[in-house]
PDB file of C-alpha atoms and ligand atoms in Angstrom:
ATOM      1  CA  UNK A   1     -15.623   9.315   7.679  1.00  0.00           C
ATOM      2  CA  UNK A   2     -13.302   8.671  10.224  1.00  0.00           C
ATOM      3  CA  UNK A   3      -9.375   8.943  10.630  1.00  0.00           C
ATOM      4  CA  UNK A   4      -7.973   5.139  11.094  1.00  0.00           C
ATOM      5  CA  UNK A   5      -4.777   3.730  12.785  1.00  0.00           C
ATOM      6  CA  UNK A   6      -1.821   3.005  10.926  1.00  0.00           C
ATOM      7  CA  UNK A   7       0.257   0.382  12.052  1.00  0.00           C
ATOM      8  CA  UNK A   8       4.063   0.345  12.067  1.00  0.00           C
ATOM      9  CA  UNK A   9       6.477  -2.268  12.280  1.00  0.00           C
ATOM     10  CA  UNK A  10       7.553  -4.522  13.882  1.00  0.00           C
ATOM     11  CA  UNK A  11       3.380  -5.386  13.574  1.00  0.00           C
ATOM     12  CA  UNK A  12       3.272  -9.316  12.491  1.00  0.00           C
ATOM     13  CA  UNK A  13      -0.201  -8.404  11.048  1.00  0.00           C
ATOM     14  CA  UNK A  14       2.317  -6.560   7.972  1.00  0.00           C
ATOM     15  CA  UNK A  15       3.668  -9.700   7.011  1.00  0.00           C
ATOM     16  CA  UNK A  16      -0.105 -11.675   6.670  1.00  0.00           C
ATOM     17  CA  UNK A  17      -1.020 -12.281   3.536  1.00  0.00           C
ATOM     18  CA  UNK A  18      -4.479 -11.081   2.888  1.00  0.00           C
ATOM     19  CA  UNK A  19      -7.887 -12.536   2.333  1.00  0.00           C
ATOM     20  CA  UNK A  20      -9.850 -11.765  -0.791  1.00  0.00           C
ATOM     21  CA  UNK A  21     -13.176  -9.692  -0.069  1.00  0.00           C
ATOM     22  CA  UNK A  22     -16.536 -11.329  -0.684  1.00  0.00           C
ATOM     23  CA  UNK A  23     -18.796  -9.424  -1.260  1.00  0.00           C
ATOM     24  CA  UNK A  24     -18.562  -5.053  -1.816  1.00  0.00           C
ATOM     25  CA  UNK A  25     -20.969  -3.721   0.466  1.00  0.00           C
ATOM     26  CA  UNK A  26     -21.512  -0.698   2.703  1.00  0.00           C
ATOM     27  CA  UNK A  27     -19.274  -1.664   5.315  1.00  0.00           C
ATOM     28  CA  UNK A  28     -16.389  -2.117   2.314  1.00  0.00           C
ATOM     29  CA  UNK A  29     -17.185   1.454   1.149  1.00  0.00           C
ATOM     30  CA  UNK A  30     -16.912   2.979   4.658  1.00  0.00           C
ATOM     31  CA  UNK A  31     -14.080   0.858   5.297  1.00  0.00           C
ATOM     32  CA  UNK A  32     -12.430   2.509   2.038  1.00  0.00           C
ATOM     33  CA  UNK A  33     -13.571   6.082   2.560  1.00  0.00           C
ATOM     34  CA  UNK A  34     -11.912   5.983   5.882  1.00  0.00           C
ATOM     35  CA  UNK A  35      -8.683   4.237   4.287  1.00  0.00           C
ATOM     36  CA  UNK A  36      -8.496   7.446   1.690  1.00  0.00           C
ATOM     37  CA  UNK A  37      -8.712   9.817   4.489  1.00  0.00           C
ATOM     38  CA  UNK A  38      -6.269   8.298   6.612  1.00  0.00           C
ATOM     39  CA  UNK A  39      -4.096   8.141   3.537  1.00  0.00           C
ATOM     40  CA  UNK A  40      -4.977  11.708   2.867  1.00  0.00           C
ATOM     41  CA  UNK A  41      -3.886  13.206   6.209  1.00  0.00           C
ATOM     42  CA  UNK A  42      -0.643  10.848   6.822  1.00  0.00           C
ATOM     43  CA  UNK A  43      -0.162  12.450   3.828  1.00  0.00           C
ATOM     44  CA  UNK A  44       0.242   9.255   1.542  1.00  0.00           C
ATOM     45  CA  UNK A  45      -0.334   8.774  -2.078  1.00  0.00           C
ATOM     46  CA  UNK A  46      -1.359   4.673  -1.218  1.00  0.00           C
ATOM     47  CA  UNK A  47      -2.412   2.963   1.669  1.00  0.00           C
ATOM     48  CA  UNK A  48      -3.362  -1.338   1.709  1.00  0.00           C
ATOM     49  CA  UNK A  49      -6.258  -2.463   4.265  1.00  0.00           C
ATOM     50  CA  UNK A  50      -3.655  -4.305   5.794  1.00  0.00           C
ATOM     51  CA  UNK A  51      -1.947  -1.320   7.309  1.00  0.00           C
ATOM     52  CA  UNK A  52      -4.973  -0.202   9.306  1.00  0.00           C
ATOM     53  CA  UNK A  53      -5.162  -4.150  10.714  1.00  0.00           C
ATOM     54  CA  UNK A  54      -7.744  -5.213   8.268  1.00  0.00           C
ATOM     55  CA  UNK A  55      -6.557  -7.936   6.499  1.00  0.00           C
ATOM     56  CA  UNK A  56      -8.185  -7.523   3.302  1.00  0.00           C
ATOM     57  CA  UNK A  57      -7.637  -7.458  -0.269  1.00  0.00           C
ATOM     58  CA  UNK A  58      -8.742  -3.829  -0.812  1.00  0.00           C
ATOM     59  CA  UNK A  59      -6.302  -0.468  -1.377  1.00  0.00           C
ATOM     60  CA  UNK A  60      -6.499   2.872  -2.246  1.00  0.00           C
ATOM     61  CA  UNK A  61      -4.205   5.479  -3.761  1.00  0.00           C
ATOM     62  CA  UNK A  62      -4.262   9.030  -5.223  1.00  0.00           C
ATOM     63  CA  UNK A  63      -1.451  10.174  -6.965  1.00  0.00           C
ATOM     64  CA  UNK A  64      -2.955  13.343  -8.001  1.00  0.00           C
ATOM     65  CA  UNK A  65      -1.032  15.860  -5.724  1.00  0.00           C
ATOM     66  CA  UNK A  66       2.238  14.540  -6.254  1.00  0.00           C
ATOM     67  CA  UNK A  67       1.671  15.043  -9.964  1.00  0.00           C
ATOM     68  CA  UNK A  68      -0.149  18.539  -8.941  1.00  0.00           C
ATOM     69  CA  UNK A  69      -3.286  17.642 -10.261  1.00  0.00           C
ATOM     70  CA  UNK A  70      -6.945  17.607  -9.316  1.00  0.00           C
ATOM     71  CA  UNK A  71      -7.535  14.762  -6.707  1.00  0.00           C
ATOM     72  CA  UNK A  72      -8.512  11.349  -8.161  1.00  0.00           C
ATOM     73  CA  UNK A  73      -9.092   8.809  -5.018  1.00  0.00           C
ATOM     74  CA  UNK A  74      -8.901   5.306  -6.465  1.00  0.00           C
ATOM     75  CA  UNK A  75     -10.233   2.472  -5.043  1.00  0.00           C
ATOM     76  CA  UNK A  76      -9.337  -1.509  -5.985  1.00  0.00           C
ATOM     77  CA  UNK A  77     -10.763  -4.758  -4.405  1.00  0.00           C
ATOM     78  CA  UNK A  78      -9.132  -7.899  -5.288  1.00  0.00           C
ATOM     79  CA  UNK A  79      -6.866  -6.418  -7.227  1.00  0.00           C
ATOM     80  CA  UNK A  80      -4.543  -8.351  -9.891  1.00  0.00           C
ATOM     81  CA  UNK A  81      -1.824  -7.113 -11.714  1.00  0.00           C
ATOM     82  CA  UNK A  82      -2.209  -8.986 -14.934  1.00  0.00           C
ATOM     83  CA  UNK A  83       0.671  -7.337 -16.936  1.00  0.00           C
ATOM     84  CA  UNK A  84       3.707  -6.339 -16.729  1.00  0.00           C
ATOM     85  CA  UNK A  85       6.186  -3.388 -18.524  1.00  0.00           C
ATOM     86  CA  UNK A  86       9.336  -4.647 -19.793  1.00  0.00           C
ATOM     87  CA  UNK A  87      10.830  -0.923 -18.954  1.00  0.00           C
ATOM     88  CA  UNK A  88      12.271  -0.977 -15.315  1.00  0.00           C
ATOM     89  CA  UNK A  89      12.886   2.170 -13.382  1.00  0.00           C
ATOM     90  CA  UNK A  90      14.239   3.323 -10.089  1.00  0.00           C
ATOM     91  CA  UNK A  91      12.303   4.871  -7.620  1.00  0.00           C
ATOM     92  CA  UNK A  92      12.849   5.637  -3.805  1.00  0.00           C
ATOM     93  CA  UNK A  93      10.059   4.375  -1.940  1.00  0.00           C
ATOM     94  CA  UNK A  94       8.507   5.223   1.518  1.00  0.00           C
ATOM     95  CA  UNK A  95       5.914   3.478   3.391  1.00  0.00           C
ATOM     96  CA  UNK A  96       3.310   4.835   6.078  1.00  0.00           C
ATOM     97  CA  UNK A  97       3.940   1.703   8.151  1.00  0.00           C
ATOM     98  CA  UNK A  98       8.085   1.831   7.929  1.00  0.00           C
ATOM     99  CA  UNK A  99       8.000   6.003   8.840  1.00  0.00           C
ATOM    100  CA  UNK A 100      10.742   7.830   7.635  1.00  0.00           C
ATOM    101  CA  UNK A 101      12.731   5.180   5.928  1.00  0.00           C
ATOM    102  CA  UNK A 102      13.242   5.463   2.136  1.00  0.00           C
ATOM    103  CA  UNK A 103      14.041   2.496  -0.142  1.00  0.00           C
ATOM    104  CA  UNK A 104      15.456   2.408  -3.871  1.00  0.00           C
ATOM    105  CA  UNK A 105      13.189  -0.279  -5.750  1.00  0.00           C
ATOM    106  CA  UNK A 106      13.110  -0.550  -9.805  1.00  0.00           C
ATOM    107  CA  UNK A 107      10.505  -1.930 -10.319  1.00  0.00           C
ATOM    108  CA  UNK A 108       8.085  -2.357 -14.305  1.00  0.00           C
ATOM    109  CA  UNK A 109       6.987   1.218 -15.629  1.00  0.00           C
ATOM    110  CA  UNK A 110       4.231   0.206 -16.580  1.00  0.00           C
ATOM    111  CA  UNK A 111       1.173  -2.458 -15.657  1.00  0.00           C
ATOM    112  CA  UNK A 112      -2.158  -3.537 -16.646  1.00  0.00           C
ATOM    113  CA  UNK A 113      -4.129  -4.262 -13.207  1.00  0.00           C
ATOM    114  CA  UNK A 114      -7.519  -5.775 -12.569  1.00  0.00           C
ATOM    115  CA  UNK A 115     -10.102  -5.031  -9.830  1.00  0.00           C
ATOM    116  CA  UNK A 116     -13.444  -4.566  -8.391  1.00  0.00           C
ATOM    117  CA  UNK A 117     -14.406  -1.044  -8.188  1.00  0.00           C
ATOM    118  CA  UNK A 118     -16.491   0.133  -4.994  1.00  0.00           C
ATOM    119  CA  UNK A 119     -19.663  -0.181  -7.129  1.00  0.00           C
ATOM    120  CA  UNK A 120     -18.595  -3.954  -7.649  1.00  0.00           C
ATOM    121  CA  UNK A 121     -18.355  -3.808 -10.823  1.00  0.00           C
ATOM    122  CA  UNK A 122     -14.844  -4.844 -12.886  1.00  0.00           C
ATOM    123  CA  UNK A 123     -12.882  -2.597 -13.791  1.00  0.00           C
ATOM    124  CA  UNK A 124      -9.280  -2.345 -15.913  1.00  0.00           C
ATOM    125  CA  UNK A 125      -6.584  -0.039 -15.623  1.00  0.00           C
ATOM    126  CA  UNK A 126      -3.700   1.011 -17.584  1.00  0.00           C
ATOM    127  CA  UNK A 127      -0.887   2.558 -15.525  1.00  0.00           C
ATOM    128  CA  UNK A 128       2.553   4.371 -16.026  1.00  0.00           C
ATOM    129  CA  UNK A 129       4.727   6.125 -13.984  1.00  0.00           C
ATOM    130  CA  UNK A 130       4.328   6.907  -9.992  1.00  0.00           C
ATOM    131  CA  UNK A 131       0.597   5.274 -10.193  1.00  0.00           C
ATOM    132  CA  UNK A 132       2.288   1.993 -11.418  1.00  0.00           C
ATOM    133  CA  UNK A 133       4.725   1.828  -8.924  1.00  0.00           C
ATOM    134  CA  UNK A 134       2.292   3.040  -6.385  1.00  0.00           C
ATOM    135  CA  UNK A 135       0.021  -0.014  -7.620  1.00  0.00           C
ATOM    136  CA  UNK A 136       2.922  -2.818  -7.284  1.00  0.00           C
ATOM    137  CA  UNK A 137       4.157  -0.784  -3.531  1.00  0.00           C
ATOM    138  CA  UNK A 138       0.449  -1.445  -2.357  1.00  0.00           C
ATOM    139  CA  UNK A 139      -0.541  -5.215  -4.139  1.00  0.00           C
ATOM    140  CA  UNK A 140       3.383  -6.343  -2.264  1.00  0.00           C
ATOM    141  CA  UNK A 141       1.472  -5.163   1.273  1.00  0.00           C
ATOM    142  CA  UNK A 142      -1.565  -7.717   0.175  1.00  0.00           C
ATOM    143  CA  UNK A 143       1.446 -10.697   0.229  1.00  0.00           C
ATOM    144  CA  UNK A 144       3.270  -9.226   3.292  1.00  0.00           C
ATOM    145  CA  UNK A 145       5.570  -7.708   1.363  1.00  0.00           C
ATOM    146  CA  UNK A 146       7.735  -4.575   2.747  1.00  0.00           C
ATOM    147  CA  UNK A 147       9.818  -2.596   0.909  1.00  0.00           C
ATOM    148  CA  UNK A 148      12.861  -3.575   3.251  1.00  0.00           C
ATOM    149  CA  UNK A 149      12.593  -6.814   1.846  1.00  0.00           C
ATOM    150  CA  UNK A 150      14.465  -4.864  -1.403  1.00  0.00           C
ATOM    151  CA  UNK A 151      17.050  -3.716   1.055  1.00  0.00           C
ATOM    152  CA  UNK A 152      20.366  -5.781   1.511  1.00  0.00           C
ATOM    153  CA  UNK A 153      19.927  -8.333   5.031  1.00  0.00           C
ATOM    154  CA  UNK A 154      22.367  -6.351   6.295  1.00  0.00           C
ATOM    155  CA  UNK A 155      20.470  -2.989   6.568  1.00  0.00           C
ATOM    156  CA  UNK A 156      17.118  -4.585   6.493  1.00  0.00           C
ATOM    157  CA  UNK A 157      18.412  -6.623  10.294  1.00  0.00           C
ATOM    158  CA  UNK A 158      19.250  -2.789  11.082  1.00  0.00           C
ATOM    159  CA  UNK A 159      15.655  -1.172  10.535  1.00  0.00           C
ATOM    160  CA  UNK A 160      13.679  -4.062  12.213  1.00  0.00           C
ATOM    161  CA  UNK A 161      16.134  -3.844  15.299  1.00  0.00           C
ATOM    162  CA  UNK A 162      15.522  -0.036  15.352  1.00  0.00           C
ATOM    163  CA  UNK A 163      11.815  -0.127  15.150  1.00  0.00           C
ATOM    164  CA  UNK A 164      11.817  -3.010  17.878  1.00  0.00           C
ATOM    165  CA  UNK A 165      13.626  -0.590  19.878  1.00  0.00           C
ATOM    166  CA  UNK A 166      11.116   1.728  19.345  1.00  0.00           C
ATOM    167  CA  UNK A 167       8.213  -0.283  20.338  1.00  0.00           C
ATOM    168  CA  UNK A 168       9.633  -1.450  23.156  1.00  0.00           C
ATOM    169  CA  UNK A 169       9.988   2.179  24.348  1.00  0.00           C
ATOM    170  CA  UNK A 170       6.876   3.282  23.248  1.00  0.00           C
ATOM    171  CA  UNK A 171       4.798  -0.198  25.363  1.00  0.00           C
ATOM    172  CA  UNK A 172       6.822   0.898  28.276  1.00  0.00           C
ATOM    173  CA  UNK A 173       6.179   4.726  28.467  1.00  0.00           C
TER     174      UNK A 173
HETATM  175 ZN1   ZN B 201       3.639   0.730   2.248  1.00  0.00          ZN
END
């Protein structure tokens, strides 16, 4: 396995929307194993192909040590949430491409998602809690959806203008 690239805004590739993957082979499963331990060692609890510039329709997550549990690496293809909670909660969100800014989003307790597993077969999950918001945080990344986009214009104009800054200074050093 081997560590991957995250990218960062202001990366155009975050706002793509993704492509559905064809067909699960090997190159999917490596392509995964090196997603969870690039996730792993960030430390995240979800990362979306998307964020190591591979447009795909294919994220991981593992909630487990936030919850202090036993790791439990999860890994959807084409995944589709296909219910809803009526419960909304709050919960204050980072992202591994938007580091060190936090977001309050409420967003449905609890989901029923569906997927391809990385044996390609179907698979259907039930979740609550952090994994569900983890789920809908990771599936908005597939549309090239941030988590600023839940921030007012106002401080959302603010965070891309400081990460452009950044950029800049980082392409010049
Ligand atoms: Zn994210």
């Amino acid at each position: 396995m081997s560590k991957l690239a995250i990218i960062t805004l202001p990366d155009p590739l975050l706002r793509a929307a993704s492509a559905p993957v064809e067909r699960v082979d090997d190159e999917v499963r490596r392509l995964a194993d090196d997603m969870l331990e690039t996730m792993y060692e960030a430390p995240g609890i979800g990362l979306a192909a998307v964020q190591v510039a591979v447009p795909r329709r294919l994220l991981v997550l593992d909630v487990a040590e936030k919850e202090n549990q036993e790791p439990s690496p999860i890994v959807m293809i084409n995944p589709e949430i296909i219910k809803l909670g009526d419960t909304r909660v709050p919960y204050e969100e980072g992202c591994l491409s938007i580091p060190d800014v936090r977001v309050e989003i409420e967003r449905p307790s609890t989901l029923t998602v569906r997927f391809i597993d990385r044996n390609g077969r179907e698979q259907q999950l039930d979740a609550a809690g952090l994994l569900a918001t983890a789920i809908q945080h990771e599936l908005d990344h597939l549309d090239g959806r941030l988590i600023i986009d839940f921030m007012s214009r106002l401080k959302r104009d603010i965070v891309i203008r400081k990460f452009k800054k950044l950029a800049r200074l980082d392409s010049s050093a």
